[in-house]
XYZ file of C-alpha atoms in Angstrom:
305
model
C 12.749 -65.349 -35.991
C 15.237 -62.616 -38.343
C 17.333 -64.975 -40.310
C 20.867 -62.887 -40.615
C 21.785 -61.249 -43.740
C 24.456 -62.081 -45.899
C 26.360 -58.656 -45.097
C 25.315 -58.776 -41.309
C 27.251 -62.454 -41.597
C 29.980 -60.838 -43.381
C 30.452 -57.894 -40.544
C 30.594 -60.932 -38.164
C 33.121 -63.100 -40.315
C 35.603 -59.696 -40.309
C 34.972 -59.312 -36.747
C 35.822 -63.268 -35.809
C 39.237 -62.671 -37.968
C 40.418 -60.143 -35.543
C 39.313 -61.229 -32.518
C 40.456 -58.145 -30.383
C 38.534 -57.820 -27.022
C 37.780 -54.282 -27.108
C 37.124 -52.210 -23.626
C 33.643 -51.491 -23.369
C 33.233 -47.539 -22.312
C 30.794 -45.732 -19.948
C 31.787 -41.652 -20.957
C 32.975 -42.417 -24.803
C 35.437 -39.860 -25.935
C 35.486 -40.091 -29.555
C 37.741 -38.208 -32.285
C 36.921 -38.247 -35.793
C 40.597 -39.516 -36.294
C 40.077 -42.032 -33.595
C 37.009 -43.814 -35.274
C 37.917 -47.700 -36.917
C 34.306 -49.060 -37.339
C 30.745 -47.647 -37.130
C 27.732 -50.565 -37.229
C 24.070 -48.945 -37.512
C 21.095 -51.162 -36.765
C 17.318 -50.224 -36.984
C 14.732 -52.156 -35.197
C 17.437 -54.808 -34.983
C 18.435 -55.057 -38.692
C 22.108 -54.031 -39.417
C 21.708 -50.845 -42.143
C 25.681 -49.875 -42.442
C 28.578 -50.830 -41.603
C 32.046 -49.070 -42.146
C 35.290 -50.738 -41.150
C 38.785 -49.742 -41.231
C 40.731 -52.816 -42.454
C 44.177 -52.747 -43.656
C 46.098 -54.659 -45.873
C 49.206 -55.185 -46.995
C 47.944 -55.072 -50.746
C 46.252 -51.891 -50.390
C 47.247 -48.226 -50.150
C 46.430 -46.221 -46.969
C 43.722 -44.312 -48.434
C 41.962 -47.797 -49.232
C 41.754 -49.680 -45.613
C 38.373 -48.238 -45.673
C 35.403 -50.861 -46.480
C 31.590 -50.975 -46.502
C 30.374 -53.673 -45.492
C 27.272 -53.578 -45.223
C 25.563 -52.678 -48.130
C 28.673 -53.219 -50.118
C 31.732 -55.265 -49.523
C 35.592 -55.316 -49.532
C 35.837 -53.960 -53.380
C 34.220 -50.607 -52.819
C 35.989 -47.904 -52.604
C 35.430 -45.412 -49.581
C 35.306 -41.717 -50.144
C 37.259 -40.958 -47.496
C 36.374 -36.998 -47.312
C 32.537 -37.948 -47.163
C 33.562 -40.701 -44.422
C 35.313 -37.722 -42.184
C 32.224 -35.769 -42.370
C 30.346 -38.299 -40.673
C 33.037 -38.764 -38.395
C 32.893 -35.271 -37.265
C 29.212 -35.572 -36.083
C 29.762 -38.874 -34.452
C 33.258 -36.982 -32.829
C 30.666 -34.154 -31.558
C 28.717 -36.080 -29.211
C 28.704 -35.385 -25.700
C 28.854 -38.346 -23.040
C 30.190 -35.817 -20.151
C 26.911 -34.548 -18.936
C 23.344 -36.814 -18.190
C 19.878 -35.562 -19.666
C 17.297 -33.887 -16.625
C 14.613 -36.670 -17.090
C 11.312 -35.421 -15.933
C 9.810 -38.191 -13.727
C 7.769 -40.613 -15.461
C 9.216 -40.154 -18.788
C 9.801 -43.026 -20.769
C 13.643 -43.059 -21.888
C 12.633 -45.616 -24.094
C 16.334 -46.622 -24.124
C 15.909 -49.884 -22.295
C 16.043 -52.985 -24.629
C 15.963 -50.516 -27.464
C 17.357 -52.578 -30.781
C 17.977 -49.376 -32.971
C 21.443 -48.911 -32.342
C 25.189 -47.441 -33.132
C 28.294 -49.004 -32.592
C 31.369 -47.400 -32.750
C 34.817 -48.920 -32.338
C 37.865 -46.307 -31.327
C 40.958 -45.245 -30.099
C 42.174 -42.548 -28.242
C 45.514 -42.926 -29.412
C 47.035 -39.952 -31.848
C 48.575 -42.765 -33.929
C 46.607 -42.938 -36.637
C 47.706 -46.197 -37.653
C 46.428 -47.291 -34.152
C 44.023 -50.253 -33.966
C 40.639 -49.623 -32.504
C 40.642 -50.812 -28.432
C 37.796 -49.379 -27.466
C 33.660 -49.582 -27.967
C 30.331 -48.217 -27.434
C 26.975 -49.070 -28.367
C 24.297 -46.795 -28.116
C 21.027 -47.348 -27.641
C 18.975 -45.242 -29.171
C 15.265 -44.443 -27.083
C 11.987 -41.885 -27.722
C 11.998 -38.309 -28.330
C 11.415 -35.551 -25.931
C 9.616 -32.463 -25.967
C 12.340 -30.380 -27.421
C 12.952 -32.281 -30.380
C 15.955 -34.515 -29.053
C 16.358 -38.152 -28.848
C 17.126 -40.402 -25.937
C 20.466 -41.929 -25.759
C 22.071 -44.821 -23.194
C 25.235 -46.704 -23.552
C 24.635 -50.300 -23.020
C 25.551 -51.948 -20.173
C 24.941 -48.105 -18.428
C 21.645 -47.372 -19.011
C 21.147 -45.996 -15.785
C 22.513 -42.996 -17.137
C 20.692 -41.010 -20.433
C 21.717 -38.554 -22.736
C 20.096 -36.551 -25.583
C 21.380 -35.736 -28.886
C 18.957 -33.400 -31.445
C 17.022 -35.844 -33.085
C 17.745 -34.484 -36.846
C 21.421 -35.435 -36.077
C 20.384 -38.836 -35.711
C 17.471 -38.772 -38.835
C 20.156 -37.757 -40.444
C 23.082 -40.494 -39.678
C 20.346 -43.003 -40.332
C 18.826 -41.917 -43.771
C 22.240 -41.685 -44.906
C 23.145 -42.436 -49.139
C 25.400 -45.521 -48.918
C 26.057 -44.409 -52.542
C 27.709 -40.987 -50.905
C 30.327 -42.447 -49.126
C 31.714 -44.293 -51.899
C 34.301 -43.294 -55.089
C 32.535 -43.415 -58.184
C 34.723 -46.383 -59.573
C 33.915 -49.790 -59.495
C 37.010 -51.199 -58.339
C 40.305 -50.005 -57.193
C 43.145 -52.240 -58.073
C 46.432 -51.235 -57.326
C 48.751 -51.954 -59.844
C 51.520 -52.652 -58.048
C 49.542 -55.970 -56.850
C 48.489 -57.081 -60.542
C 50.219 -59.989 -62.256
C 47.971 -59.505 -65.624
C 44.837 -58.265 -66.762
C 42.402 -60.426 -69.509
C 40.112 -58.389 -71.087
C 37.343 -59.410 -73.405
C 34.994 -57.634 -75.692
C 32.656 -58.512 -78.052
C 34.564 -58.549 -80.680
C 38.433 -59.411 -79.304
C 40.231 -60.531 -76.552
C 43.398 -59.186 -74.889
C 45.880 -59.676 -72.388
C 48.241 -57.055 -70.230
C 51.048 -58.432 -68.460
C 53.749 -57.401 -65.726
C 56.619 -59.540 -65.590
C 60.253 -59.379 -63.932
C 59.621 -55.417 -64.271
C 58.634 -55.051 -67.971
C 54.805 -54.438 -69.495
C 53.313 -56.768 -72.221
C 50.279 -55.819 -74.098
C 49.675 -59.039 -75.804
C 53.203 -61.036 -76.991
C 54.580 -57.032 -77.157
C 56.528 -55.125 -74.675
C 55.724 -51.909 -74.409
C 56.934 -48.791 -72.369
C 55.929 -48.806 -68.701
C 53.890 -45.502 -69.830
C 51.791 -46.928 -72.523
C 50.818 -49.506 -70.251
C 49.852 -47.254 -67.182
C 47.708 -44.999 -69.604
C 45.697 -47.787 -70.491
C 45.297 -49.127 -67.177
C 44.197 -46.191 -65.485
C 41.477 -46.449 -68.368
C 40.507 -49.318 -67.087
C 39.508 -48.724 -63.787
C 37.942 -45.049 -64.666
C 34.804 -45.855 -66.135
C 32.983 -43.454 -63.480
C 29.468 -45.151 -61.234
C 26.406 -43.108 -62.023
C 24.231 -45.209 -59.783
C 23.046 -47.729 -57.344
C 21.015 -50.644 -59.732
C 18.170 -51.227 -58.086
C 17.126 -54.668 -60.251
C 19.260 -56.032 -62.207
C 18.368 -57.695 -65.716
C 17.581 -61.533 -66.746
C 20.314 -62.812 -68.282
C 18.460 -63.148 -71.487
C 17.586 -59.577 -71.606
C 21.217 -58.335 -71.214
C 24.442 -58.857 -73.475
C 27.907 -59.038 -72.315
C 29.890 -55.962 -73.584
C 33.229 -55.741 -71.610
C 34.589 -58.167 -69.383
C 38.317 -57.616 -67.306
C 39.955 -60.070 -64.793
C 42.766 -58.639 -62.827
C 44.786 -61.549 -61.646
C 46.848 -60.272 -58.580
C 50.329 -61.275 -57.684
C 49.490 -62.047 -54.464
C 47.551 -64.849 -52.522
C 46.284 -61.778 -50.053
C 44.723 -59.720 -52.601
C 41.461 -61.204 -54.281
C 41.223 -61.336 -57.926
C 38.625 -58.745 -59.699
C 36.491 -59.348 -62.382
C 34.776 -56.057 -63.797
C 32.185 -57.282 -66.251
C 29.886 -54.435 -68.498
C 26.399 -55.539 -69.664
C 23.517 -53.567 -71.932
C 20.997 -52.234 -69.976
C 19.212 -49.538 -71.482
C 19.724 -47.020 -74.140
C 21.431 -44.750 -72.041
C 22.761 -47.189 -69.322
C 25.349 -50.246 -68.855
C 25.191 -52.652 -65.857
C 28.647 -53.633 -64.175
C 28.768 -56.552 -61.869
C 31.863 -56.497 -59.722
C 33.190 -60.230 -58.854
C 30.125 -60.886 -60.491
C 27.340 -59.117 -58.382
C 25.933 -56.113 -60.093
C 25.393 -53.194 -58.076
C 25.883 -50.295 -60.158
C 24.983 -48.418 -63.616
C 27.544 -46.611 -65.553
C 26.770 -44.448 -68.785
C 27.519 -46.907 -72.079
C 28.848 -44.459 -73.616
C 31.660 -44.469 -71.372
C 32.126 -47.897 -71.682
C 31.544 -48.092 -75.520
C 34.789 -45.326 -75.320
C 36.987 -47.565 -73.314
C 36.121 -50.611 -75.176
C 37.661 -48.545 -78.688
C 40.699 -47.207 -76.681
C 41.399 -51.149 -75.772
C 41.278 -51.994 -79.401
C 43.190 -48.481 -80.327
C 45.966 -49.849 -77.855
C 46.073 -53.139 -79.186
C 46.937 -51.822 -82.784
């Protein structure tokens, strides 16, 4: 028996919190602006999921998460996201597939699946009320694939078969922004930072900016900020390091202001000549250039001066 994954029990977890029955739909009409969450299984195995899921400590722009292969700190790239959405908004539920007797559908029992949670509502701030799963089945002659909606399967549709290869090979990687973390700094108490050589602290507090025991203009301390969070993703790490074969070279904690927002730890570590490692609330993922990071880590100590 399939033991479930640690992001597949994540989905679930975010799912539980809300706890919105959602009105299952024979003849789906989805908008790309109407989409909230998207689940993709193969053979039974959750692949990707995408969720929108607001929060008073974000900004609009960030209500977007992956799930599933990432988590709550990536960012979404929100353009790539709408893309997708426009395929998914282009299927056609209005009119049933001529089946030539015999044939099978393959749709019945069929664990590859999407899910897609929606509204019809214009609002865009709207909360999702509505669902579909499809079930995705064979082939047919004319290079389309089967498609039922659970709980109708009575009734099949087709949809070109390279739409679907393509939704399903997708680049988790691609639907991301290229930082590690976004933090908004209008959530962020203080920052600790730690290289190998110093260690520093940024402060807000009662509307003024300390770097170190020094106030310091609400521009001088944005500058460096932004720094901070703009040390661009190159890549997915595929395996990560023993800890004896990698050095710490940058760590930053950004302690929020509020109980709602999680804290963020960014930490930097050597990977290869051209290469750092950054682990994000302390799970590496991605590769970044060092050079990048071996720039930051000097503007820290120029700013600390």
């Amino acid at each position: 028996m399939r033991t479930k994954t640690e992001t597949e029990e994540k989905t679930e977890e975010k799912t539980e919190e809300k706890k919105v029955e959602l009105e299952k739909t024979e003849h789906p009409t989805i908008t790309s602006d109407g989409i909230r969450k998207l689940v993709l299984k193969r053979d039974g195995e959750e692949i990707f999921c995408l969720s929108k899921e607001p929060a008073d400590y974000k900004m609009e722009f960030d209500y977007w998460e992956i799930l599933n292969p990432y988590d709550e700190t990536a960012t979404v790239n929100t353009e790539t996201m709408y893309k997708l959405f426009d395929v998914l908004s282009g299927f056609d539920f209005s009119t049933t597939a001529e089946v030539p007797d015999g044939t099978d559908t393959g749709v019945a029992g069929s664990t590859t699946t999407m899910q897609i949670d929606y509204t019809e509502s214009t609002d865009t701030s709207a909360e999702a009320d509505k669902t579909v799963t499809l079930l995705l089945g064979n082939e047919d002659d004319l290079g389309n694939r089967y498609v039922a909606v659970a709980g109708y399967e009575n009734e099949v549709y087709t949809i070109p078969s390279s739409t679907l290869e393509a939704i399903y090979n997708l680049n988790p990687f691609d639907y991301i922004l290229k930082i590690p973390a976004l933090v908004n700094i209008d959530t962020v108490e203080s920052i600790d930072i730690k290289t190998k050589e110093s260690s520093y602290t940024m402060k807000i507090k009662d509307g003024k900016y300390y770097m170190g025991d020094k106030e310091v203009e609400k521009e001088t301390f944005t500058t460096l900020y932004q720094a901070l969070l703009n040390v661009m993703l190159d890549s997915n790490l595929d395996t990560p390091k023993a800890d004896n074969e990698k050095e710490e070279v940058l760590r930053m904690v950004f302690h929020r202001s509020t109980k709602e927002a999680p804290e963020i730890t960014l930490t930097y570590y050597t990977y290869d000549g051209n290469y750092d490692s950054v682990a994000v609330n302390g799970t590496e993922r991605y590769l970044v250039k060092n050079a990048d990071v071996n720039t930051l880590v000097q503007q820290i100590a120029e700013a600390f001066k």
